[in-house]
PDB file of C-alpha atoms and ligand atoms in Angstrom:
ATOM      1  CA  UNK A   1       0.000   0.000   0.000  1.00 70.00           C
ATOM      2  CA  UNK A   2       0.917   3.417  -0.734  1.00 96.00           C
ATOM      3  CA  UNK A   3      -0.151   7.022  -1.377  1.00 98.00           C
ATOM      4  CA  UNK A   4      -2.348   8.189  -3.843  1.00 98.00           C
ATOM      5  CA  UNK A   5      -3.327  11.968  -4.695  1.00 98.00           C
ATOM      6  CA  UNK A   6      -6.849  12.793  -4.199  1.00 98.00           C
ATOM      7  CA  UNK A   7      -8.199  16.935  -5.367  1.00 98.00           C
ATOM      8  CA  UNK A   8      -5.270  18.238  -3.504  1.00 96.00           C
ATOM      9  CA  UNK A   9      -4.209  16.181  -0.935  1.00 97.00           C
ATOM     10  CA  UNK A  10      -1.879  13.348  -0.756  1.00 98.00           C
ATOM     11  CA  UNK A  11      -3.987  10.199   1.245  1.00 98.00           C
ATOM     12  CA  UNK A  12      -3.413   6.404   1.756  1.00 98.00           C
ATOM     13  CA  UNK A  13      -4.316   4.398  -1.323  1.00 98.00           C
ATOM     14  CA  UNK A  14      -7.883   3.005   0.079  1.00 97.00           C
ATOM     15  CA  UNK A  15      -9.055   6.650   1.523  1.00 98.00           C
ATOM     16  CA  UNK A  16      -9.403   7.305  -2.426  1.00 98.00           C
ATOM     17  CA  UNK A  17     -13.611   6.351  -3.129  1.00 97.00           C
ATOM     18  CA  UNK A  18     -14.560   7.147  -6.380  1.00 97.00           C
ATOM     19  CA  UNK A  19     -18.724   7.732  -7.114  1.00 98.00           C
ATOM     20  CA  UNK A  20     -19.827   5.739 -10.362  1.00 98.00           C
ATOM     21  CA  UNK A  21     -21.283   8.723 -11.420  1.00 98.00           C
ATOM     22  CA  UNK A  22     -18.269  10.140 -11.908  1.00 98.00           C
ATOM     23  CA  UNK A  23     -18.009  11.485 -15.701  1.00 98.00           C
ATOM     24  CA  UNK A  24     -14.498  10.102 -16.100  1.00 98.00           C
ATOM     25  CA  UNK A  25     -16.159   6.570 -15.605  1.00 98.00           C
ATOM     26  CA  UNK A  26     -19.498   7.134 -17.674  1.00 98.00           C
ATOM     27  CA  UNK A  27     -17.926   9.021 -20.672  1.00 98.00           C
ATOM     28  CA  UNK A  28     -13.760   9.453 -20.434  1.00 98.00           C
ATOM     29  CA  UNK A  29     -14.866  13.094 -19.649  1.00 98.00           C
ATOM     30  CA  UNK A  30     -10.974  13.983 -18.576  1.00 98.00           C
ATOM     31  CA  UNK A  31      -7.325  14.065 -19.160  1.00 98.00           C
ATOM     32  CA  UNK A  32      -4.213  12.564 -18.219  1.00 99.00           C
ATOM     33  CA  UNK A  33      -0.750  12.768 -17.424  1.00 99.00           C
ATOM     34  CA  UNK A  34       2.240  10.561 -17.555  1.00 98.00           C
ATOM     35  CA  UNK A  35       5.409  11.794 -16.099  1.00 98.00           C
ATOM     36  CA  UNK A  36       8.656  10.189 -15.554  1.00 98.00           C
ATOM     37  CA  UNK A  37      10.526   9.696 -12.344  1.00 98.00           C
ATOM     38  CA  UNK A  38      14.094   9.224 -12.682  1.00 98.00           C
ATOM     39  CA  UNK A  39      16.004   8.644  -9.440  1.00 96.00           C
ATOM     40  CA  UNK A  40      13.256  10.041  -7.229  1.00 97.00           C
ATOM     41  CA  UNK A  41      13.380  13.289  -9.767  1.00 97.00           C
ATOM     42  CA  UNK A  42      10.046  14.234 -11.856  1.00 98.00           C
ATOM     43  CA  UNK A  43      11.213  14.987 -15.436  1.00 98.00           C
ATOM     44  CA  UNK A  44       9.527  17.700 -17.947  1.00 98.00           C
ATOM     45  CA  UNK A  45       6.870  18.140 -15.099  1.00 98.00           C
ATOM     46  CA  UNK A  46       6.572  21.289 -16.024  1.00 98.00           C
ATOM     47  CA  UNK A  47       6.112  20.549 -19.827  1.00 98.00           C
ATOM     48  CA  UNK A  48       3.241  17.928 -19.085  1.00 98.00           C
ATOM     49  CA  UNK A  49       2.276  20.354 -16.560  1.00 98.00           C
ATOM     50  CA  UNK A  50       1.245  22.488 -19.276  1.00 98.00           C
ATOM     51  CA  UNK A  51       0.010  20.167 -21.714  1.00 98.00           C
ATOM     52  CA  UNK A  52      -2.352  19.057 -18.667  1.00 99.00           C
ATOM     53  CA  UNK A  53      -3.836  23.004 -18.649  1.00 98.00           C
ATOM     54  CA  UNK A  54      -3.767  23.137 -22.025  1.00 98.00           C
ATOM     55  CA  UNK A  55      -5.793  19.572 -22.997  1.00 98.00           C
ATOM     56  CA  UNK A  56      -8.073  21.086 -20.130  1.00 98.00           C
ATOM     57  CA  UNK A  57      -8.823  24.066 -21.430  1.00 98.00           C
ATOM     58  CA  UNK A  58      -9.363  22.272 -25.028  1.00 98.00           C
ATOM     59  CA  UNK A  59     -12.385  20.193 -23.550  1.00 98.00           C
ATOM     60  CA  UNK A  60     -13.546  23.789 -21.301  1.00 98.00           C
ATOM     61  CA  UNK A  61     -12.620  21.724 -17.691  1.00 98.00           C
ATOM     62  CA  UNK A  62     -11.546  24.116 -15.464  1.00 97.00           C
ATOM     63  CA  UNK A  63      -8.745  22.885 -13.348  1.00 97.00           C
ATOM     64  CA  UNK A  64      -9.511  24.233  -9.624  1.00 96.00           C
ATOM     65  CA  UNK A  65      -5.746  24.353  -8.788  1.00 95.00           C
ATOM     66  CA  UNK A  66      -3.027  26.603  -9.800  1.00 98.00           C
ATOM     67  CA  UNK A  67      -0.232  24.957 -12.349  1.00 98.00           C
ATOM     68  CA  UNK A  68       2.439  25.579  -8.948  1.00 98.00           C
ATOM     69  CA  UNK A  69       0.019  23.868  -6.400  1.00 98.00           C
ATOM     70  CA  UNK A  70       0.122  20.741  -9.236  1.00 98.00           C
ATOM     71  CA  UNK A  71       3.719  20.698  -8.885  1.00 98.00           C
ATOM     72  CA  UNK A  72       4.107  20.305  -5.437  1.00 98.00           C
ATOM     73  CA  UNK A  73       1.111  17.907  -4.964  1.00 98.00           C
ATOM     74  CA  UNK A  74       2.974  15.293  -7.416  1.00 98.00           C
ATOM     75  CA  UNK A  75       6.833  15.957  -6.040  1.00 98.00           C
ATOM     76  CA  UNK A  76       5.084  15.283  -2.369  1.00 98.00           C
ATOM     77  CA  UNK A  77       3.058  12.289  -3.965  1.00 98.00           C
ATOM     78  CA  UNK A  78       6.638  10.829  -5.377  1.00 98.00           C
ATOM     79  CA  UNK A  79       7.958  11.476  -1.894  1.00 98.00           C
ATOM     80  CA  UNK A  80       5.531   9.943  -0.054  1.00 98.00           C
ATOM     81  CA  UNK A  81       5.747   6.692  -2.184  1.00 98.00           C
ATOM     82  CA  UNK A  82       9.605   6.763  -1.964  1.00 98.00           C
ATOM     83  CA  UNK A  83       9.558   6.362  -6.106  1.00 98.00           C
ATOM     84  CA  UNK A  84      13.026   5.654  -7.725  1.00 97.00           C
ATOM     85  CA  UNK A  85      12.501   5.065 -10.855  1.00 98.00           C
ATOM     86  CA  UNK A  86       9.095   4.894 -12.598  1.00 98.00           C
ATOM     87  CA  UNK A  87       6.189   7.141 -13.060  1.00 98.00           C
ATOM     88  CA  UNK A  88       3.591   9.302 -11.676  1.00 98.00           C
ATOM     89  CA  UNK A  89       0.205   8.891 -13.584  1.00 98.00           C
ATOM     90  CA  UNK A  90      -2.491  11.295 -13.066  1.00 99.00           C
ATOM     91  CA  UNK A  91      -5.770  12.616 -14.057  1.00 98.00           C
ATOM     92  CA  UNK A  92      -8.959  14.979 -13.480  1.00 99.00           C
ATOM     93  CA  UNK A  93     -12.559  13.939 -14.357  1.00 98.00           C
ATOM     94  CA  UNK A  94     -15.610  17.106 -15.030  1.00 98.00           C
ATOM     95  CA  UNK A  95     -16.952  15.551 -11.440  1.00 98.00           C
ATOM     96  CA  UNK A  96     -19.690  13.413 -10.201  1.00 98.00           C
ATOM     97  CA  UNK A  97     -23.031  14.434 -11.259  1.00 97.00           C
ATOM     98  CA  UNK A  98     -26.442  12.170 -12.656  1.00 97.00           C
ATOM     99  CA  UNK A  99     -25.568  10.829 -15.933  1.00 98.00           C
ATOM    100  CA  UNK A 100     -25.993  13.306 -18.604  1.00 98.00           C
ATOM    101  CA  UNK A 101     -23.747  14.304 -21.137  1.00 98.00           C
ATOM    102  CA  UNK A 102     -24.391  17.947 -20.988  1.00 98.00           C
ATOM    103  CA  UNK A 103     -21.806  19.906 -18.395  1.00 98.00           C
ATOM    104  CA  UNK A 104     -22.445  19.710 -15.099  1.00 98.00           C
ATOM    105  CA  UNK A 105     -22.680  23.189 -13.607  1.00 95.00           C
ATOM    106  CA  UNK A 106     -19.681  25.392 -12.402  1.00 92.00           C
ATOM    107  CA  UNK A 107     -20.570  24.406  -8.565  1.00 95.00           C
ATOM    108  CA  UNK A 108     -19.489  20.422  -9.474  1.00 97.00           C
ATOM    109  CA  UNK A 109     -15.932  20.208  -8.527  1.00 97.00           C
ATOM    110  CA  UNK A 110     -13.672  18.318 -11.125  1.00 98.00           C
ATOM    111  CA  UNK A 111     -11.805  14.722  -9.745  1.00 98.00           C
ATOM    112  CA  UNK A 112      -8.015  14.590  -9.374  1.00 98.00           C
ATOM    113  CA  UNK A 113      -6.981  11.604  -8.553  1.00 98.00           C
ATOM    114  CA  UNK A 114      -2.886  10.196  -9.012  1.00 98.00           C
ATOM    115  CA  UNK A 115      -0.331   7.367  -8.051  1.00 98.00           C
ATOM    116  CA  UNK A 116       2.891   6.607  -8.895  1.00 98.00           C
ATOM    117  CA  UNK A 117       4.494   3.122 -10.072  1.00 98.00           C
ATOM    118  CA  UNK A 118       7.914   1.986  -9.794  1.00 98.00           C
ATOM    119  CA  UNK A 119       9.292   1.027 -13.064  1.00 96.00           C
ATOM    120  CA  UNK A 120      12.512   0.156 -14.472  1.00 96.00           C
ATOM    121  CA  UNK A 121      13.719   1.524 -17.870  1.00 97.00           C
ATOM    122  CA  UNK A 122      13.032  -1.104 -20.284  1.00 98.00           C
ATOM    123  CA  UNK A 123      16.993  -1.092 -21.476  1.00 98.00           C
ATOM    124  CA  UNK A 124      16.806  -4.611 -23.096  1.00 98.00           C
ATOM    125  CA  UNK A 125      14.222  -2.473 -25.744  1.00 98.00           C
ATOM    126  CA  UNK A 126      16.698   0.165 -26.439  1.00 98.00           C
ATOM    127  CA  UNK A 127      19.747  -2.132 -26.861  1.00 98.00           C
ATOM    128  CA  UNK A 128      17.719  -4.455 -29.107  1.00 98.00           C
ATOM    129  CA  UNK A 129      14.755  -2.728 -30.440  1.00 98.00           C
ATOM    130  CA  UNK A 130      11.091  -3.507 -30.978  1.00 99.00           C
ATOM    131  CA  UNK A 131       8.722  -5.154 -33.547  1.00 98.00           C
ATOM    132  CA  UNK A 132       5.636  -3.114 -34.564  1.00 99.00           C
ATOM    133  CA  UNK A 133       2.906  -3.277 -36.801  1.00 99.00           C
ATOM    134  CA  UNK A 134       0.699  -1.191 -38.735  1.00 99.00           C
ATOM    135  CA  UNK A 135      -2.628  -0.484 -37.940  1.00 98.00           C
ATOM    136  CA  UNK A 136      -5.059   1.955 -39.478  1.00 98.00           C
ATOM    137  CA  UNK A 137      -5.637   4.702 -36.928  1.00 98.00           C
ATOM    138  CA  UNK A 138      -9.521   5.091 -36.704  1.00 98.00           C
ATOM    139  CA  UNK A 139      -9.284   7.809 -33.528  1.00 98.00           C
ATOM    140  CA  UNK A 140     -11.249  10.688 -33.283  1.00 98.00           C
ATOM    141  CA  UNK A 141      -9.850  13.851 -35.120  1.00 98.00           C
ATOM    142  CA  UNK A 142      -8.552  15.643 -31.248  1.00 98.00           C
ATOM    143  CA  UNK A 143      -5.517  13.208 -30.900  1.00 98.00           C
ATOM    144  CA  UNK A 144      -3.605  16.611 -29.368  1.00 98.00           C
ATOM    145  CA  UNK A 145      -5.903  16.507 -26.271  1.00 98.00           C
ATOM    146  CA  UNK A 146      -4.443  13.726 -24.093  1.00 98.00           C
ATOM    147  CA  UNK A 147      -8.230  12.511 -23.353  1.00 98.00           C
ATOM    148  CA  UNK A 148      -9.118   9.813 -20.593  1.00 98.00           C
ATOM    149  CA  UNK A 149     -11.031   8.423 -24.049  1.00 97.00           C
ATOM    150  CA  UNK A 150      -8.419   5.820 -25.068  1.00 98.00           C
ATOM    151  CA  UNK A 151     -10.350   2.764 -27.099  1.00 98.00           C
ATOM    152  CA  UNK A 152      -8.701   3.506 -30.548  1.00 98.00           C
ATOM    153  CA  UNK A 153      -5.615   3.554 -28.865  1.00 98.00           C
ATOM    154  CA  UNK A 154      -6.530   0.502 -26.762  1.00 98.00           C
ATOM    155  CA  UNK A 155      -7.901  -1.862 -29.822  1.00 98.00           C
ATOM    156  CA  UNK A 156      -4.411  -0.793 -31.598  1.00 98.00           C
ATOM    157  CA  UNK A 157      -2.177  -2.030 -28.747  1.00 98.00           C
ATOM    158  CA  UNK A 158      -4.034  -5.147 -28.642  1.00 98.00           C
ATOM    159  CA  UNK A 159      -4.145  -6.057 -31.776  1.00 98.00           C
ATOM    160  CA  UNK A 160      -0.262  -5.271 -31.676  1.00 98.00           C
ATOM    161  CA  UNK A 161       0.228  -7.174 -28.518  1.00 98.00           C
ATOM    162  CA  UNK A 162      -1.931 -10.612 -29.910  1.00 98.00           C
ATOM    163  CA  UNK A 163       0.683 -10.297 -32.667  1.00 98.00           C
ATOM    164  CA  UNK A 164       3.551 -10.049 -30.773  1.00 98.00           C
ATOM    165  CA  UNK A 165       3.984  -6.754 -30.989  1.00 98.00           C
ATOM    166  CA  UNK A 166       5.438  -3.986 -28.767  1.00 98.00           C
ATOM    167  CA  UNK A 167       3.750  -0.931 -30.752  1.00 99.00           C
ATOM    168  CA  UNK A 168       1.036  -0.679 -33.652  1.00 99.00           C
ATOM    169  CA  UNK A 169       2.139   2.378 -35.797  1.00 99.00           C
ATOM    170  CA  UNK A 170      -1.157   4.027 -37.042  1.00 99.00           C
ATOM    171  CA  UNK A 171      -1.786   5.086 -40.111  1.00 99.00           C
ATOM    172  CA  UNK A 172      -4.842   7.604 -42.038  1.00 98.00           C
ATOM    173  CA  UNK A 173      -5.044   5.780 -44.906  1.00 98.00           C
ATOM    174  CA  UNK A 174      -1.127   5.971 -46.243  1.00 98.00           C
ATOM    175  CA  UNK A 175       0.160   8.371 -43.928  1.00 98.00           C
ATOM    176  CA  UNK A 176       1.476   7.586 -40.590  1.00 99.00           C
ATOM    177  CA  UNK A 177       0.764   9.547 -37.845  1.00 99.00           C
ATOM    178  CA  UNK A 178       1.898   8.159 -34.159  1.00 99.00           C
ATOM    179  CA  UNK A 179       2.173   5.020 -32.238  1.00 99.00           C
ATOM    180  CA  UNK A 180      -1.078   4.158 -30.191  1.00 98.00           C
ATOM    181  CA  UNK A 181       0.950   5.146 -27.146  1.00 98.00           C
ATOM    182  CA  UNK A 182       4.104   6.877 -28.679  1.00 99.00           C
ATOM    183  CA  UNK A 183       5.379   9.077 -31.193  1.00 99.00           C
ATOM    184  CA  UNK A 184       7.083   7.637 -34.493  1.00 99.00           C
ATOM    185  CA  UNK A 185      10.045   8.575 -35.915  1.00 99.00           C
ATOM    186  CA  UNK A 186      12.189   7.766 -39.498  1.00 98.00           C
ATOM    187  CA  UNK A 187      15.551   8.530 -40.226  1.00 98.00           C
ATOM    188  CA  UNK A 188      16.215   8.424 -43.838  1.00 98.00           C
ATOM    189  CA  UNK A 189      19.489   9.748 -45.836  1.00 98.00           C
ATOM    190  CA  UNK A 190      20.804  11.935 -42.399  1.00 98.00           C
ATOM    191  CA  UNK A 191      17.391  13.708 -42.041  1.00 98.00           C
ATOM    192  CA  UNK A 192      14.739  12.698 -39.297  1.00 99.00           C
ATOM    193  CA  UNK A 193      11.311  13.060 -40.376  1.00 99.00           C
ATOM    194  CA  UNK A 194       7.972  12.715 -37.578  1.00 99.00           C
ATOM    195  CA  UNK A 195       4.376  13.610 -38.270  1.00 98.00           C
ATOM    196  CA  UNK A 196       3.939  17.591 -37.663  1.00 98.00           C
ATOM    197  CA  UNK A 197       2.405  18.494 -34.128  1.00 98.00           C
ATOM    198  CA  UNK A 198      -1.291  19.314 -35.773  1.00 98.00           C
ATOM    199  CA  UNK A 199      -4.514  17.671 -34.580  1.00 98.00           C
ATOM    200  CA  UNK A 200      -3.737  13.792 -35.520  1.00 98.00           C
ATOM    201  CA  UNK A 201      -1.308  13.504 -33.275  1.00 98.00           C
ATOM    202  CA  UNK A 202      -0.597  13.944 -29.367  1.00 99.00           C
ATOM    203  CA  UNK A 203       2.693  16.633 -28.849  1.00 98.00           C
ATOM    204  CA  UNK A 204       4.624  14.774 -26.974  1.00 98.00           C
ATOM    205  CA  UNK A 205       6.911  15.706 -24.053  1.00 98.00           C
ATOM    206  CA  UNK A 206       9.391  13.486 -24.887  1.00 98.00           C
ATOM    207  CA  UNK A 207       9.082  13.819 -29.191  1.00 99.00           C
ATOM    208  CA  UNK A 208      10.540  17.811 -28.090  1.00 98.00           C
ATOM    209  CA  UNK A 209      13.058  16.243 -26.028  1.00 98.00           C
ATOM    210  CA  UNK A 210      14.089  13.996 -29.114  1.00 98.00           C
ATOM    211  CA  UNK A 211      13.936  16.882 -31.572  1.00 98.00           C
ATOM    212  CA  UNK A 212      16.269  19.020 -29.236  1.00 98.00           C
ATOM    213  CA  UNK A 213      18.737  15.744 -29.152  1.00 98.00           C
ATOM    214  CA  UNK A 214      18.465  15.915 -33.166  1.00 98.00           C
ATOM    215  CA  UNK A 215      19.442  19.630 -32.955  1.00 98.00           C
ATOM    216  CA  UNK A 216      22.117  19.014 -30.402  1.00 98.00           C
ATOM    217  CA  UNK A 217      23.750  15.887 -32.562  1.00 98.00           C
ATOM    218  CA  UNK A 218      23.431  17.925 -35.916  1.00 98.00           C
ATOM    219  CA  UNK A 219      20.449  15.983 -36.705  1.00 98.00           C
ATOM    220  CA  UNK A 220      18.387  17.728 -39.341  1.00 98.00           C
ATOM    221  CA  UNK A 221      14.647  17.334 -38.188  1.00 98.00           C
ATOM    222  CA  UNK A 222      11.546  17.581 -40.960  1.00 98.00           C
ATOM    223  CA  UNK A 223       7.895  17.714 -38.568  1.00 98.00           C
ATOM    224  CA  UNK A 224       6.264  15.991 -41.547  1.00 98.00           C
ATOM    225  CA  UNK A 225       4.176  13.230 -42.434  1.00 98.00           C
ATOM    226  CA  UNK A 226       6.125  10.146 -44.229  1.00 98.00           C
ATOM    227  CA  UNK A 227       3.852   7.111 -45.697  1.00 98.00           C
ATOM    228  CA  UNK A 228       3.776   3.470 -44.795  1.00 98.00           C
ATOM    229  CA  UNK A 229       5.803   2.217 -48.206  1.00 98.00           C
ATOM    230  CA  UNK A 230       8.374   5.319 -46.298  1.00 98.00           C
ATOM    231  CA  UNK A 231       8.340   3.925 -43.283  1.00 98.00           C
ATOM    232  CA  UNK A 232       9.618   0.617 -44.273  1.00 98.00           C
ATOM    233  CA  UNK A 233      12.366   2.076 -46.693  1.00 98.00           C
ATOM    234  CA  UNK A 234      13.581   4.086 -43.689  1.00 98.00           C
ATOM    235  CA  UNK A 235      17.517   3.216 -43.041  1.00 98.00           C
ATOM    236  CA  UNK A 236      16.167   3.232 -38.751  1.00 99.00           C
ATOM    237  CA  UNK A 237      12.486   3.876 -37.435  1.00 99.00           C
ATOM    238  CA  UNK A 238      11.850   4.565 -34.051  1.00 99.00           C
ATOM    239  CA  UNK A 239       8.829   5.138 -30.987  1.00 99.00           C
ATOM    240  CA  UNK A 240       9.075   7.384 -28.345  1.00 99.00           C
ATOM    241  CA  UNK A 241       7.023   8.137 -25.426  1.00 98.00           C
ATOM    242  CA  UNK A 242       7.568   9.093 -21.342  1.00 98.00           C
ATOM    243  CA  UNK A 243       8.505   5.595 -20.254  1.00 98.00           C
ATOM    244  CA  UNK A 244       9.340   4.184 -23.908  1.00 98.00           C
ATOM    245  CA  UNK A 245      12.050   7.313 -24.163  1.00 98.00           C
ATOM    246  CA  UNK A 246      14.284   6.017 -28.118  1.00 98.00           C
ATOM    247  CA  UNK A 247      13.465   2.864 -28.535  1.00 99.00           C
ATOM    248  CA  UNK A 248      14.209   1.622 -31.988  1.00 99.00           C
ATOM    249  CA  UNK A 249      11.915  -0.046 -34.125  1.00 99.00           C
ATOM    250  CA  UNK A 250      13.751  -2.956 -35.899  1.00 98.00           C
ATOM    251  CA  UNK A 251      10.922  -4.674 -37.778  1.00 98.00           C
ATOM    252  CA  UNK A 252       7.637  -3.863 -38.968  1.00 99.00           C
ATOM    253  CA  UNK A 253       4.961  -6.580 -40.098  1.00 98.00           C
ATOM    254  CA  UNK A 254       7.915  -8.627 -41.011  1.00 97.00           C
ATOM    255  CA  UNK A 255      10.062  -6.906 -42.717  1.00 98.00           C
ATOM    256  CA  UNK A 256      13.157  -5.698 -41.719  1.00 98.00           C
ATOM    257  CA  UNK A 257      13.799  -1.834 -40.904  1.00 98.00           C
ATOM    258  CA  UNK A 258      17.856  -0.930 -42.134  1.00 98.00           C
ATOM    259  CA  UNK A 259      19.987  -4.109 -41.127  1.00 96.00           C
ATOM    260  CA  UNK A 260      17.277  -5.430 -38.827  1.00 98.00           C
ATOM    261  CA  UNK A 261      19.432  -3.611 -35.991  1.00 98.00           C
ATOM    262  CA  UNK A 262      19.281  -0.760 -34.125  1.00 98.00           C
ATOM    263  CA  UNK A 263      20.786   2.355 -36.419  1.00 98.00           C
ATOM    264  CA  UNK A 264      23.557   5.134 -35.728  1.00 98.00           C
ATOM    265  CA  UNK A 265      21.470   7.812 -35.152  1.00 98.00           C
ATOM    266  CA  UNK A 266      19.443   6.214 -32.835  1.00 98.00           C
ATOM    267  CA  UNK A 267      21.870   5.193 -31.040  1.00 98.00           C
ATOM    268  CA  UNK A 268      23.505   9.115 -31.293  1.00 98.00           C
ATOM    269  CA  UNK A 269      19.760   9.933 -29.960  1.00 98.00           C
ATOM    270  CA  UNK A 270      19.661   7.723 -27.219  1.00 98.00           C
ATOM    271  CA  UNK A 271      23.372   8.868 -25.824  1.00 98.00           C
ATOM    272  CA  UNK A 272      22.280  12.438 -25.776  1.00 98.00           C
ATOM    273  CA  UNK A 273      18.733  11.800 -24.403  1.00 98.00           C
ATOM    274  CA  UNK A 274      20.402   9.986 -21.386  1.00 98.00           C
ATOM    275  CA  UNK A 275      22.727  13.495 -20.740  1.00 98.00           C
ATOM    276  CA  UNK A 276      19.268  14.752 -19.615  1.00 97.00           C
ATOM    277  CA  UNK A 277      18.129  12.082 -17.767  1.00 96.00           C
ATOM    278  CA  UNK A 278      18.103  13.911 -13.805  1.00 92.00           C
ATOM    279  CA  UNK A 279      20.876  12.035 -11.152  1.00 89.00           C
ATOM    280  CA  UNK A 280      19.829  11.151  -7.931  1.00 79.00           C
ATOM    281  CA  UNK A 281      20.366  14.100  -5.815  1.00 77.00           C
ATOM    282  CA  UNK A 282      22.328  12.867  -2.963  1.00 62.00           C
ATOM    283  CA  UNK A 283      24.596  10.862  -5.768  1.00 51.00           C
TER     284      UNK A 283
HETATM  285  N1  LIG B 301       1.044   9.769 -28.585  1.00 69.72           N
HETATM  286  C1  LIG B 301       0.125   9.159 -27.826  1.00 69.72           C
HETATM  287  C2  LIG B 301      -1.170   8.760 -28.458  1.00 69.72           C
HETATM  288  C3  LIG B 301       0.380   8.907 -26.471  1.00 69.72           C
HETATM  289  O1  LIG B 301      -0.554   8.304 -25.713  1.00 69.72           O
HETATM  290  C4  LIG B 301       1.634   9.275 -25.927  1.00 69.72           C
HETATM  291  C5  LIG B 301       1.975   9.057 -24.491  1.00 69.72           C
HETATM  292  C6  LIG B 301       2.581   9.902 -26.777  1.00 69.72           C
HETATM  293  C7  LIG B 301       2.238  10.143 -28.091  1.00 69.72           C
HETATM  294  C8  LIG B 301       3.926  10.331 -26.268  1.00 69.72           C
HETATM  295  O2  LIG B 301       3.814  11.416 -25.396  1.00 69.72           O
HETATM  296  P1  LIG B 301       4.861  11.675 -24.236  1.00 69.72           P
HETATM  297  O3  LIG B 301       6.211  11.689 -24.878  1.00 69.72           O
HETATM  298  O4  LIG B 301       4.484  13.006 -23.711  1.00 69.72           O
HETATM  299  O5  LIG B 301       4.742  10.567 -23.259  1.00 69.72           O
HETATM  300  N2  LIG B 301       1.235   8.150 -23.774  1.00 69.72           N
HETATM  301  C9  LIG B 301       1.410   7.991 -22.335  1.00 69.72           C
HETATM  302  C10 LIG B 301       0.662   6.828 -21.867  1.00 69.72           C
HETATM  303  O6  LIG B 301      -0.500   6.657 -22.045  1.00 69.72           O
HETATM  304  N3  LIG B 301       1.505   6.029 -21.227  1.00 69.72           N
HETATM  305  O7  LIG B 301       2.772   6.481 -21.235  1.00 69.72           O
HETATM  306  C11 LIG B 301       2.826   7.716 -21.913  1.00 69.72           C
END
């Protein structure tokens, strides 16, 4: 047992009660956060911070707590639970009202409600890389709001997963535009190319960490769409996300991406990602 964040208070894990009235449970009326906890640090919290307010204000919720108070809640929540390495998850519902999809009135308080996991980085994916496989992407058309509303993303991942999959890159017809729980990512000739941060996609935290890296490494980055026959005819192909940081995609639907192995640049990506990566404080 351990702590979880409840509105704005940090309680034992089975103080949390949850009505099943609650919007979040009837319609996925909320948002969500994942953030990363590396050696009992949160990293980007600020960036997914934002995103949080942001997706918020997208859907009209009106978080009841300032962006600071936020902060502190989750740093005392990853205290509290004594979190090493892992993540903190959390989200906020429109409240508990009688079923009904029209907005509750202003007087209904919203439902935070977080916990953290312990979590090792999944290093045997980034020294050997992933399979994947395409699946059409048949979300709705807000994939930037980071919505509670995840069955697209949910029937992808399975359908990867029953075929031995770690990721199922989705696709609008021949475009690609992100993993069901990730970014994607091609290098082709020396140039980096990843679907442009518009509607079809979710902005990720860590895809502007990446493209940074890219800049940093002399990478040259093009935000643009590339198309399934593209992605396979990429020299390296790769899937990003909070806990899946560069991990690189060696085979799609059989066929092999480059050599079958992890690429150059990847690996160039990977080396400068980890010079971010916060050290224990005490170390
Ligand atoms: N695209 C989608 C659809 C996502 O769900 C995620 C993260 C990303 C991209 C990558 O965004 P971040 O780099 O900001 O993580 N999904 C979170 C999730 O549901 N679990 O872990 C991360």
């Amino acid at each position: 047992m351990g702590y979880s964040l409840w509105n704005d208070r940090i309680v034992a894990d089975g103080e949390v009660v949850i009505d099943k009235e609650d919007r979040g449970y009837q319609f996925g009326d909320g948002i969500y956060e994942v953030v990363k906890v590396y050696n009992g640090q949160l990293f980007t919290a600020q960036e997914h911070i934002d995103r949080f307010y942001s997706s918020a204000e997208k859907i009209k919720l009106t978080i009841p707590y300032s962006k600071d108070k936020l902060h502190q809640l989750l740093h005392q929540l990853v205290e509290a639970n004594e979190v090493g390495t892992g993540h903190v998850y959390f989200q906020i519902t429109r409240g508990t009202t009688p079923r009904n999809h029209i907005f509750p009135d202003a007087t209904v308080p919203a439902v935070l409600t977080g916990n953290t996991k312990e979590n090792p980085r999944p290093i045997e994916n980034f020294e050997k890389g992933v399979k994947a496989t395409f699946v059409e992407d048949i979300r709705w058309l807000r994939c930037d709001i980071k919505s509670l509303n995840l069955l697209g993303a949910v029937l992808a991942k399975q359908e990867a997963h029953e075929k031995g999959c770690y990721e199922a890159i989705l696709h609008r017809g021949e475009k690609v535009t992100e993993g069901s729980s990730s970014n994607i990512y091609g290098i082709k000739d020396g140039v980096l190319y990843t679907h442009q941060a518009d509607n079809f996609i979710l902005n990720g935290i860590t895809r502007a960490v990446i493209l940074k890296c890219a800049e940093e490494i002399g990478l040259p980055v093009k935000e643009e769409a590339f198309t399934k026959v593209q992605a396979l005819e990429m020299d390296e192909l790769i899937v990003s996300s909070t806990t899946s940081e560069v991990t690189p995609i060696v085979e799609v639907d059989g066929t092999a991406i480059g050599n079958g192995q992890p690429g150059e640049w990847t690996r160039k990506l990977q080396a400068q990602f980890d010079t971010k990566i916060p050290q224990a404080i005490n170390a």
